[in-house]
CSV table of C-alpha atoms in Angstrom, one decimal:
chain,number,residue,atom,x,y,z
A,3,MET,CA,76.5,85.6,-3.5
A,4,ILE,CA,80.0,86.0,-4.6
A,5,LEU,CA,81.8,86.2,-1.1
A,6,GLU,CA,85.2,87.6,-2.6
A,7,ARG,CA,83.1,90.7,-4.3
A,8,PHE,CA,81.2,91.3,-1.2
A,9,ALA,CA,78.1,90.5,-3.3
A,10,MET,CA,76.1,89.0,-0.6
A,11,ILE,CA,72.3,89.7,-1.9
A,12,ASP,CA,71.1,87.6,-5.0
A,13,ARG,CA,67.8,89.4,-5.2
A,14,ILE,CA,65.0,91.7,-3.4
A,15,ILE,CA,61.9,89.5,-2.7
A,16,ALA,CA,59.8,92.4,-1.2
A,17,HIS,CA,60.0,96.3,0.4
A,18,ASP,CA,58.6,99.1,1.6
A,19,ALA,CA,59.4,102.2,3.4
A,20,GLU,CA,60.3,100.6,6.6
A,21,THR,CA,61.2,97.0,5.4
A,22,LEU,CA,63.0,95.0,3.2
A,23,SER,CA,63.3,90.9,2.7
A,24,ALA,CA,66.2,89.5,0.4
A,25,ALA,CA,67.4,86.1,-0.7
A,26,ALA,CA,71.1,84.7,-1.6
A,27,THR,CA,72.4,81.2,-1.8
A,28,LEU,CA,75.9,80.8,-0.7
A,29,PRO,CA,78.1,79.6,-3.3
A,30,LEU,CA,79.5,76.0,-3.6
A,31,GLU,CA,83.1,77.4,-3.6
A,32,SER,CA,85.0,80.2,-2.5
A,33,PRO,CA,88.3,81.3,-1.4
A,34,VAL,CA,87.2,82.4,1.7
A,35,PHE,CA,85.6,78.9,2.5
A,36,GLU,CA,89.3,77.5,1.7
A,37,GLY,CA,90.5,79.1,4.9
A,38,HIS,CA,87.4,79.3,7.0
A,39,PHE,CA,87.8,76.6,7.3
A,40,PRO,CA,89.9,73.9,5.6
A,41,GLY,CA,87.8,71.2,5.5
A,42,PHE,CA,85.0,72.6,7.6
A,43,PRO,CA,83.8,75.6,5.2
A,44,ILE,CA,81.1,78.0,7.1
A,45,LEU,CA,80.6,81.6,6.1
A,46,PRO,CA,82.3,83.7,8.7
A,47,GLY,CA,80.6,85.7,11.4
A,48,VAL,CA,81.4,88.9,10.0
A,49,LEU,CA,80.1,88.4,6.5
A,50,MET,CA,76.7,87.5,7.8
A,51,ILE,CA,76.9,90.8,9.8
A,52,GLU,CA,78.1,92.5,6.3
A,53,THR,CA,75.1,90.4,4.6
A,54,MET,CA,72.5,92.2,7.1
A,55,ALA,CA,74.0,95.5,6.4
A,56,GLN,CA,73.6,95.3,2.7
A,57,ALA,CA,70.1,94.3,3.0
A,58,GLY,CA,69.6,97.4,5.3
A,59,GLY,CA,71.7,99.3,2.8
A,60,TRP,CA,69.3,98.5,0.1
A,61,LEU,CA,66.5,99.6,2.3
A,62,MET,CA,68.2,102.9,2.9
A,63,VAL,CA,69.0,103.2,-0.6
A,64,ALA,CA,65.4,103.0,-2.1
A,65,ARG,CA,64.2,105.2,1.0
A,66,LEU,CA,66.5,107.9,0.0
A,67,GLY,CA,65.8,107.6,-3.7
A,68,PHE,CA,69.2,106.6,-4.6
A,69,GLU,CA,70.8,109.8,-3.7
A,70,ARG,CA,72.8,108.5,-0.5
A,71,MET,CA,74.7,105.9,0.2
A,72,PRO,CA,74.6,104.1,3.5
A,73,LEU,CA,77.8,103.2,5.1
A,74,LEU,CA,78.1,100.7,8.1
A,75,ALA,CA,79.0,102.5,11.0
A,76,LYS,CA,78.2,100.5,14.3
A,77,VAL,CA,76.8,97.3,15.1
A,78,ASN,CA,75.1,97.7,18.3
A,79,GLU,CA,74.3,94.0,18.8
A,80,ALA,CA,75.0,91.0,16.8
A,81,LYS,CA,74.0,87.2,17.7
A,82,MET,CA,75.0,84.4,15.4
A,83,ARG,CA,72.9,81.6,16.1
A,84,GLY,CA,73.6,79.1,13.8
A,85,MET,CA,76.2,78.1,11.1
A,86,LEU,CA,75.8,78.6,7.4
A,87,ARG,CA,77.3,76.0,4.5
A,88,PRO,CA,78.1,76.1,1.0
A,89,GLY,CA,75.0,76.2,-0.9
A,90,ASP,CA,72.9,77.0,1.7
A,91,ALA,CA,70.0,79.5,0.7
A,92,ILE,CA,68.9,82.0,3.1
A,93,THR,CA,66.3,84.9,3.6
A,94,ILE,CA,67.9,88.2,5.0
A,95,GLU,CA,65.1,91.0,6.5
A,96,ALA,CA,65.8,94.4,7.7
A,97,LYS,CA,63.6,96.8,9.4
A,98,LEU,CA,64.0,100.4,10.0
A,99,VAL,CA,64.3,101.3,13.4
A,100,HIS,CA,65.1,104.7,13.3
A,101,ASP,CA,65.7,107.4,10.5
A,102,GLY,CA,67.8,110.0,11.6
A,103,SER,CA,69.5,113.1,10.2
A,104,GLY,CA,72.5,111.5,8.3
A,105,TYR,CA,72.2,107.9,9.8
A,106,ALA,CA,69.7,105.2,10.4
A,107,VAL,CA,69.5,102.3,12.8
A,108,LEU,CA,68.0,98.9,11.7
A,109,ALA,CA,67.2,95.6,13.1
A,110,GLY,CA,68.5,92.5,10.6
A,111,ARG,CA,67.8,89.1,10.5
A,112,ILE,CA,69.5,85.9,8.3
A,113,LYS,CA,67.1,82.8,8.2
A,114,ASP,CA,67.9,79.7,6.9
A,115,ALA,CA,65.5,77.6,4.2
A,116,ALA,CA,63.4,76.3,6.9
A,117,GLY,CA,62.9,79.8,8.4
A,118,LYS,CA,65.2,79.5,11.3
A,119,PRO,CA,66.8,82.3,12.4
A,120,VAL,CA,70.7,82.1,11.8
A,121,ALA,CA,71.8,85.7,13.1
A,122,ASP,CA,70.6,88.7,14.0
A,123,ALA,CA,71.7,92.5,14.7
A,124,GLU,CA,71.1,96.1,15.4
A,125,TYR,CA,73.1,98.6,13.2
A,126,THR,CA,73.9,101.6,12.5
A,127,LEU,CA,74.3,102.8,9.0
A,128,ARG,CA,75.5,106.6,7.8
A,129,THR,CA,73.8,107.9,4.9
A,130,LEU,CA,76.3,110.3,2.8
A,131,PRO,CA,75.6,112.1,-0.6
A,132,PHE,CA,77.3,109.8,-3.3
A,133,PRO,CA,81.1,110.5,-3.9
A,134,GLU,CA,80.6,110.2,-7.7
A,135,ALA,CA,77.8,110.5,-10.1
A,136,SER,CA,79.0,107.3,-11.5
A,137,LEU,CA,78.9,105.3,-8.4
A,138,ALA,CA,75.5,106.1,-8.0
A,139,ALA,CA,74.6,104.8,-11.3
A,140,LEU,CA,76.3,101.7,-10.7
A,141,VAL,CA,74.3,101.5,-7.5
A,142,ARG,CA,71.1,102.3,-9.2
A,143,ALA,CA,72.0,99.7,-11.9
A,144,ARG,CA,72.9,97.0,-9.2
A,145,GLY,CA,69.6,97.6,-7.7
A,146,THR,CA,67.4,97.5,-10.6
A,147,GLU,CA,69.2,94.0,-10.9
A,148,LEU,CA,68.4,92.6,-7.5
A,149,GLY,CA,64.6,93.8,-7.9
A,150,LEU,CA,64.3,97.5,-6.8
A,151,PRO,CA,62.5,99.4,-8.9
B,16,MET,CA,67.2,126.9,28.6
B,17,ALA,CA,65.4,124.5,30.2
B,18,ALA,CA,67.4,123.1,33.1
B,19,ASP,CA,65.3,119.7,32.6
B,20,THR,CA,66.7,119.6,29.0
B,21,PHE,CA,69.9,120.1,30.0
B,22,ASP,CA,69.9,117.4,32.5
B,23,ARG,CA,68.6,115.0,30.4
B,24,ILE,CA,70.9,115.6,27.6
B,25,ALA,CA,73.5,115.9,29.8
B,26,ASP,CA,72.7,112.5,31.5
B,27,ILE,CA,72.6,110.9,27.7
B,28,ILE,CA,75.9,112.0,26.9
B,29,ALA,CA,77.2,111.0,30.2
B,30,GLU,CA,75.7,107.4,30.0
B,31,THR,CA,76.4,106.8,25.7
B,32,ALA,CA,79.9,108.2,25.7
B,33,ASN,CA,81.2,107.8,29.1
B,34,VAL,CA,81.8,110.7,29.8
B,35,ASP,CA,82.2,112.3,33.4
B,36,ARG,CA,78.6,114.1,34.3
B,37,ALA,CA,80.5,116.6,36.1
B,38,THR,CA,82.4,118.1,33.1
B,39,ILE,CA,79.2,118.6,31.6
B,40,THR,CA,78.4,122.2,32.0
B,41,PRO,CA,76.1,124.5,30.1
B,42,GLU,CA,79.4,126.3,28.7
B,43,ALA,CA,81.2,122.8,27.5
B,44,HIS,CA,81.5,122.0,23.8
B,45,VAL,CA,80.2,118.8,23.1
B,46,ILE,CA,82.9,117.9,20.5
B,47,ASN,CA,85.9,120.1,21.9
B,48,ASP,CA,85.6,119.9,25.3
B,49,LEU,CA,84.2,116.5,26.0
B,50,GLY,CA,86.2,114.6,23.5
B,51,ILE,CA,83.1,113.0,22.0
B,52,ASP,CA,84.0,111.8,18.5
B,53,SER,CA,81.5,111.7,15.3
B,54,LEU,CA,80.4,108.0,15.9
B,55,ASP,CA,79.8,108.3,19.8
B,56,PHE,CA,77.6,112.2,18.7
B,57,LEU,CA,76.0,109.7,16.3
B,58,ASP,CA,74.7,107.5,19.2
B,59,ILE,CA,74.0,110.6,21.5
B,60,VAL,CA,71.8,111.8,19.0
B,61,PHE,CA,70.2,108.8,18.6
B,62,ALA,CA,69.5,108.7,22.1
B,63,ILE,CA,68.2,112.2,22.2
B,64,ASP,CA,65.9,111.6,19.2
B,65,LYS,CA,64.5,108.5,21.2
B,66,GLU,CA,64.5,110.5,24.6
B,67,PHE,CA,62.6,113.4,23.1
B,68,GLY,CA,60.7,112.1,20.4
B,69,ILE,CA,62.4,114.4,17.6
B,70,LYS,CA,64.6,114.0,14.7
B,71,VAL,CA,67.7,116.4,15.5
B,72,PRO,CA,69.0,118.0,12.4
B,73,VAL,CA,72.4,117.3,12.6
B,74,GLU,CA,73.4,117.8,8.9
B,75,ALA,CA,71.6,120.6,8.7
B,76,TRP,CA,73.0,122.6,11.8
B,77,THR,CA,76.6,121.1,10.4
B,78,GLU,CA,75.9,122.5,6.9
B,79,GLN,CA,75.3,125.9,8.7
B,80,VAL,CA,78.2,126.0,10.8
B,81,ASN,CA,80.6,125.0,7.8
B,82,THR,CA,79.3,127.7,5.6
B,83,GLY,CA,79.4,130.2,8.3
B,84,LYS,CA,75.8,130.8,8.5
B,85,ALA,CA,75.7,130.0,12.2
B,86,PRO,CA,78.4,129.9,15.2
B,87,ALA,CA,79.1,126.6,16.3
B,88,GLU,CA,77.8,127.7,19.9
B,89,GLN,CA,74.0,127.8,18.5
B,90,PHE,CA,74.2,124.1,17.8
B,91,PHE,CA,77.2,122.4,19.6
B,92,ILE,CA,77.7,124.4,23.2
B,93,MET,CA,75.7,122.3,25.6
B,94,LYS,CA,73.2,125.5,26.5
B,95,GLY,CA,72.6,126.3,22.9
B,96,LEU,CA,72.1,122.3,22.3
B,97,ALA,CA,69.6,122.4,25.5
B,98,ASP,CA,68.0,125.4,23.3
B,99,ARG,CA,67.5,123.7,20.2
B,100,ILE,CA,66.4,120.5,21.6
B,101,ASP,CA,63.4,122.6,23.2
B,102,GLU,CA,62.6,124.2,20.1
B,103,LEU,CA,62.3,121.1,18.4
B,104,VAL,CA,60.2,119.8,20.9
B,105,ALA,CA,57.9,122.7,21.2
B,106,ALA,CA,57.7,122.6,17.1
B,107,LYS,CA,56.8,119.1,17.1
B,108,GLY,CA,53.7,120.2,19.4
């Protein structure tokens, strides 16, 4: 996980057409932690939402054959149930709720190393054609690195 | 146009996008007349998909309008929208 690059997912553990689970470990140091908060570093809630959205994004990218890119359009409901600190290992789950025309609704969850839910949300992703073939290629390469076939 | 379908869609729009139900007439354009933006429309389509158990092909409709193959009235005027939903429900069997 590299917060300042918005690289929130380290690897994809498993996925099928409607679910995906991924893993990540929070960095020990990051400029984000320097400000949030001095002497008390915790992952901002908005980055928990981003982490869940990215897991859902990879699910949709794979589902759509790497031909469309998902963008976060709406967070319908989000709950931050606990705090995440530098070095914490987490799992991230995404489940497809509804696959619409040009959009998808997903449910996401982050669990800590003990399996306890830390955050959950329902969110909507728009799915658009990639604006550039080069970006599609980068996403495909990154997906392969993370564990997508 | 099935009156029941129109009423169900109008209720969804009123509730989802906080639109005065009285302004939602069969002649109203969903975007231009009711002041619904693209994100609200996404919510409305999701609610319609769930309510009727269908997948509203918004992207195909938009492409047809943008390429001049179909008039906007066919999909985005309320009575046209209700007709298209009826067709999708009928096609579902």
